[in-house]
Coordinates of C-alpha atoms and ligand atoms in Angstrom, one line a residue:
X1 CA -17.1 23.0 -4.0
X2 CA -15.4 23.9 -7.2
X3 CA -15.8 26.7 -9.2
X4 CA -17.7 25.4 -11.9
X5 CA -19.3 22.2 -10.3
X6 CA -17.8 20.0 -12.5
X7 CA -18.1 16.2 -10.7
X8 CA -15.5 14.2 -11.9
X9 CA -14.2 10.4 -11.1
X10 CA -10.4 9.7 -11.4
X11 CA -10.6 6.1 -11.4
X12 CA -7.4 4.7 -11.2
X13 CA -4.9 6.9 -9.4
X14 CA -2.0 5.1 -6.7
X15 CA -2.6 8.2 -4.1
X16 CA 0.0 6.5 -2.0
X17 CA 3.0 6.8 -4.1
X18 CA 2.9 10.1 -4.7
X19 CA 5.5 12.0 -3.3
X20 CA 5.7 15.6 -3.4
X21 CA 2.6 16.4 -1.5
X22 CA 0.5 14.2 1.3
X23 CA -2.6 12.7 0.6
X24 CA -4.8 15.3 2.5
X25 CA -3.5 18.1 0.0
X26 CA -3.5 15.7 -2.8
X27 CA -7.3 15.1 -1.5
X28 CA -8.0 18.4 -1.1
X29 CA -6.6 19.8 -4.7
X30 CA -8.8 17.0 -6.4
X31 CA -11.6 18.6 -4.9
X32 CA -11.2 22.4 -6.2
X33 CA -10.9 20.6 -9.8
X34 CA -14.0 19.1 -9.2
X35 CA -12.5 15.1 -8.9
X36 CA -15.0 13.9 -6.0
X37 CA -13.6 10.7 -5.7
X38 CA -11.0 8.6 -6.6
X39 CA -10.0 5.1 -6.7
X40 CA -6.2 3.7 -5.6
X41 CA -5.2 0.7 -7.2
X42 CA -3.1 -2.0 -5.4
X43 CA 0.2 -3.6 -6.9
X44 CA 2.2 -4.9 -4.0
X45 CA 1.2 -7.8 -2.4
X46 CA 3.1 -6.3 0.6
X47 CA 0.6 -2.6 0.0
X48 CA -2.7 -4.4 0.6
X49 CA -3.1 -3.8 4.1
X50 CA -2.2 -0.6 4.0
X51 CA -4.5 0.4 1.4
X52 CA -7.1 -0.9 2.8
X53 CA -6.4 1.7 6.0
X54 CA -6.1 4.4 3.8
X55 CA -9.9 4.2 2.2
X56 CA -10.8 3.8 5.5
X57 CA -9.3 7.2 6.7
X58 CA -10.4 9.1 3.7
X59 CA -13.9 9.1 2.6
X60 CA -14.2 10.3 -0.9
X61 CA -10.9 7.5 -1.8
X62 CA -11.8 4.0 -2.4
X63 CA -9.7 1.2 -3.4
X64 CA -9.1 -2.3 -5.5
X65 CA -7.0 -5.0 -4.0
X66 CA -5.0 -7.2 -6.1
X67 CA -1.7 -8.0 -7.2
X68 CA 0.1 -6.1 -10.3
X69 CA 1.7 -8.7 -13.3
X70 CA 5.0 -7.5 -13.1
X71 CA 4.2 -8.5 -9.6
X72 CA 3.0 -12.0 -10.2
X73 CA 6.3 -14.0 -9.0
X74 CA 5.3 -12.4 -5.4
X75 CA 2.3 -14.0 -5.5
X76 CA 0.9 -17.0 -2.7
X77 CA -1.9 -18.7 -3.3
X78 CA -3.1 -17.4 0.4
X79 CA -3.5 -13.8 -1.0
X80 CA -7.2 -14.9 -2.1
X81 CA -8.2 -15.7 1.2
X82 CA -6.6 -12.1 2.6
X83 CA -8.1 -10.1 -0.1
X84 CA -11.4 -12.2 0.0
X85 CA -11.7 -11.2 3.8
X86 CA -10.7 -7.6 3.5
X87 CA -13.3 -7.1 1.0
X88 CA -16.2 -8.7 2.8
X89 CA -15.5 -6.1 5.8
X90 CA -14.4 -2.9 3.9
X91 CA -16.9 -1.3 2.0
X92 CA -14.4 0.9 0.4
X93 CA -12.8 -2.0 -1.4
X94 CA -14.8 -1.3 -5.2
X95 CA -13.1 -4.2 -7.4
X96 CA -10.0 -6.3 -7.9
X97 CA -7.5 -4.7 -9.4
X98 CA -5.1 -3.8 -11.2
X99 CA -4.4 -7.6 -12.3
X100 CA -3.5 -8.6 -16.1
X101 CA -0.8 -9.0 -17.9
X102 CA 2.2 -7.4 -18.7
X103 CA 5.5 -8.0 -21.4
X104 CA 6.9 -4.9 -21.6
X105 CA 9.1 -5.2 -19.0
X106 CA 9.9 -9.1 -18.4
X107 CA 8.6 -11.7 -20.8
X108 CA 10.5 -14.3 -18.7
X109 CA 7.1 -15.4 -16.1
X110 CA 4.5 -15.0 -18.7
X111 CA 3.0 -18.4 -17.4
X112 CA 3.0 -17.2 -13.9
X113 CA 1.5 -13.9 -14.9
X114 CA -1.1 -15.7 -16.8
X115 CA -1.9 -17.9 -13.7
X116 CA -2.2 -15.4 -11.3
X117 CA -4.5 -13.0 -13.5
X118 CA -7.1 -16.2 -13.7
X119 CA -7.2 -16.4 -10.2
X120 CA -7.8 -13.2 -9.5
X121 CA -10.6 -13.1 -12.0
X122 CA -11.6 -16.1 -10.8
X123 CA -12.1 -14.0 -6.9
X124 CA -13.8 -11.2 -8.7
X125 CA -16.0 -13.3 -9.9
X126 CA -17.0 -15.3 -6.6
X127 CA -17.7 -12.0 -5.3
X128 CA -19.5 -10.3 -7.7
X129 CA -16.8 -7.1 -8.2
X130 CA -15.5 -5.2 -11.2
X131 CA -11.7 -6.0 -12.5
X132 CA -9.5 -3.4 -13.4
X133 CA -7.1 -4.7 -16.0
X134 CA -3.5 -3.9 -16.5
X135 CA -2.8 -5.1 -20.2
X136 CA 0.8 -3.7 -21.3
X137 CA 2.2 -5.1 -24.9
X138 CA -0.3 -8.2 -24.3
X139 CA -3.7 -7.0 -25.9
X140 CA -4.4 -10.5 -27.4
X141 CA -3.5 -12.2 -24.3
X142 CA -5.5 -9.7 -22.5
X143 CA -8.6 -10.1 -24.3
X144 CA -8.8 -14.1 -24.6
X145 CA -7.8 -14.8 -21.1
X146 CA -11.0 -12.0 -19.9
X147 CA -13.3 -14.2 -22.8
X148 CA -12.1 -17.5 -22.1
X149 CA -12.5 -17.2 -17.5
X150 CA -14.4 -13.9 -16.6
X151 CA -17.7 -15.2 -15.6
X152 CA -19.9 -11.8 -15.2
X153 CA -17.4 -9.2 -13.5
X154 CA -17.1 -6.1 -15.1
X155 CA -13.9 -5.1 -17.4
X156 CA -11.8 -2.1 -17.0
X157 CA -9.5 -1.7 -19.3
X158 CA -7.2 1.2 -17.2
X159 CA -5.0 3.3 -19.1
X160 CA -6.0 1.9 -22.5
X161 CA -3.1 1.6 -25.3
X162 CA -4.5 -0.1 -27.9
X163 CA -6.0 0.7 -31.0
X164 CA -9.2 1.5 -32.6
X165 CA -9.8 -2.1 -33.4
X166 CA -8.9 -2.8 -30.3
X167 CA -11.1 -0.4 -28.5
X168 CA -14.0 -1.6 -30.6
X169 CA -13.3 -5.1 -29.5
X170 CA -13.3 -4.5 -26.3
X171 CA -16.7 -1.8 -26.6
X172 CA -18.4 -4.6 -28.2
X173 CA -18.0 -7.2 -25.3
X174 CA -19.2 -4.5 -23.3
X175 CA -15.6 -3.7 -21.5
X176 CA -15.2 0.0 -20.2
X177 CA -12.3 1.8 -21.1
X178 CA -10.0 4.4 -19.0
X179 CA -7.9 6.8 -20.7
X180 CA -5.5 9.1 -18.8
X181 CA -2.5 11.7 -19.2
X182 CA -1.7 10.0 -22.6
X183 CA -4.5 11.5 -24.6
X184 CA -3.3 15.2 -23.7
X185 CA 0.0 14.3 -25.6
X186 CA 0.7 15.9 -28.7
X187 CA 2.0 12.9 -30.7
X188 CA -0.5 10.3 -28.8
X189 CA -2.6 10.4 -32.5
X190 CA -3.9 7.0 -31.8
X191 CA -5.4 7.7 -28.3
X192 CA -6.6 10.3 -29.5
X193 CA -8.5 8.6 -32.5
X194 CA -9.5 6.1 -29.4
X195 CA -10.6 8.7 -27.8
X196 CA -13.0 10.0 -30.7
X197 CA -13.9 6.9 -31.5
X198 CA -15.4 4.6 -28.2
X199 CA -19.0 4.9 -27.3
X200 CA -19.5 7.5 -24.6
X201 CA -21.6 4.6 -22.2
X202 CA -17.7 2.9 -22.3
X203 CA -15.4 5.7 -21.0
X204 CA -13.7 6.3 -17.6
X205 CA -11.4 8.8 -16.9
X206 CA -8.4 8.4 -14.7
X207 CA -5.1 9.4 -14.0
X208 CA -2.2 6.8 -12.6
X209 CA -1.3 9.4 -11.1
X210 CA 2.1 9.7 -10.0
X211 CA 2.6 8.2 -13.5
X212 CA 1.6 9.7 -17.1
X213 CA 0.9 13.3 -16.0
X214 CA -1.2 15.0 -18.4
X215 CA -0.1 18.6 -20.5
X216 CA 0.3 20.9 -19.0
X217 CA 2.0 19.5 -16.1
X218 CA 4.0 16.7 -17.9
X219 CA 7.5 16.3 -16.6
X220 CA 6.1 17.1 -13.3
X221 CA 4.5 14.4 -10.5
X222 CA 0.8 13.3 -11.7
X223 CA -1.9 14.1 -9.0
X224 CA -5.8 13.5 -9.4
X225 CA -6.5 17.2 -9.8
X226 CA -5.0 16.9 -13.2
X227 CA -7.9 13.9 -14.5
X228 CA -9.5 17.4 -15.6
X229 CA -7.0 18.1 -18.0
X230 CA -8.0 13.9 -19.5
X231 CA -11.5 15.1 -19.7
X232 CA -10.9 18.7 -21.1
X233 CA -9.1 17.2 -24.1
X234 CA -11.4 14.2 -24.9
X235 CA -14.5 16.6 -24.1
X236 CA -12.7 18.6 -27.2
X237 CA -11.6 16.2 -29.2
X238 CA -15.8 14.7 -28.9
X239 CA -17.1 18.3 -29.5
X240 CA -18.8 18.0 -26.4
X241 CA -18.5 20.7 -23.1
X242 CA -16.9 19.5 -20.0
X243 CA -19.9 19.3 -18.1
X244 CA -21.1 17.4 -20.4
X245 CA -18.1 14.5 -20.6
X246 CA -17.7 14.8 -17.0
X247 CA -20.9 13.9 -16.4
X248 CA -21.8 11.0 -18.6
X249 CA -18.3 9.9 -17.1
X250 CA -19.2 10.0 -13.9
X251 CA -22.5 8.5 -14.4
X252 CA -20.9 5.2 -16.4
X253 CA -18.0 5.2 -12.8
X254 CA -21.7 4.9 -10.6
X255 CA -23.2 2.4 -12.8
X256 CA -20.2 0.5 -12.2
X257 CA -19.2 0.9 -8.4
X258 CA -22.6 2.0 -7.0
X259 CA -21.0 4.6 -4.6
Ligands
NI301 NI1 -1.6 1.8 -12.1

């Protein structure tokens, strides 16, 4: 138990890459900040099977299977059928994810990108599970592709960069939104308007960990423990308590995975 029994969710956090510390003290330092569970994404084709062994060994970690955009050129049509099988015997596996879209790095396979995010909403949808959505320098895309071919899965925009507009687009067709490490930056102005601004019943927390590590640990490896500093700084920035933001956090993470 932590000290001040705080219950926080870090919903997006790739446990398995980090690598200063194992997962059992990564586990257990999540815990003392009060981050009860957490959820590891899946990029890799070649990771899936060995995220799903890792939720299985670790009770408070679940996990989404999918395949990451700047992945997409790895992809096999035969990847539905795997994940699609997983799922229906792990109960650890929570959504599909992260899948999306991303030009930041390589504009050269947007088609391919494109094609393989529909069919992986297209398998969240068949069975019924949440996506969590990597949109990088393609919010437009993003959002018409999730209009035009999600068919009742639920949207989680991780590690949100968008603006207010944005946000409120997304709030309005009922998306959730995940803000990390970003937020506790000094010059992140717009997150931090995002942050203000997004109806409470919308917001996740999360970390990416080993990626994006919030102040005051930036420079150093992200770890789940630090999703606290996320929800200390929008709990501030809302002029709200900790308990407070943790909580209706945590409560919008339950509605959505029903663990
Ligand atoms: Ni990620």
């Amino acid at each position: 138990m932590n000290k001040d029994n705080i219950n926080l969710i870090d919903t997006h956090s790739h446990i398995d890459m980090i690598q200063n510390i194992s997962i059992e003290d990564v586990i257990t330092n999540a815990q003392k900040n009060g981050v009860n569970k957490i959820i590891l994404p899946c990029a890799y084709p070649a990771d899936i099977d060995k995220i799903a062994d890792i939720v299985q060994k670790f009770e408070n970690v679940y996990a989404y299977l999918g395949v990451h955009p700047s992945e997409a050129r790895d992809w096999n049509d035969s990847l539905l059928e795997k994940i699609e099988n997983i799922i229906l015997s792990n109960k650890k596996i929570v959504g599909i994810g992260e899948i999306g879209l991303d030009y930041y790095w390589d504009k050269s396979f947007n088609d391919i990108q494109k094609d393989v995010f529909i069919k992986q909403i297209k398998l969240a949808n068949k069975l019924q599970m949440p996506v969590n959505i990597h949109d990088r320098d393609a919010h437009k895309d993003t959002f018409d592709i999730l209009q035009e071919n999600n068919d009742g899965s639920t949207v989680i925009m991780h590690c949100f960069s968008g603006s207010v507009e944005f946000a409120r687009e997304c709030s309005k067709a009922g998306y959730y939104i995940a803000l990390g490490g970003v937020v506790t930056f000094k010059n992140a102005i717009k997150m931090k308007e995002v942050a203000k601004d997004i109806p409470l019943e919308c917001l996740l927390l999360e970390t990416d960990a080993p990626y994006l590590t919030p102040v005051p640990h930036r420079g150093q490896e992200n770890q789940p423990a630090y999703v606290r500093f996320v929800a200390e700084e929008i709990a501030s920035l809302r002029g709200m308590s900790l308990p407070e933001l943790a909580q209706a956090t945590t409560e919008n993470a339950e509605r959505i995975f029903k663990f």
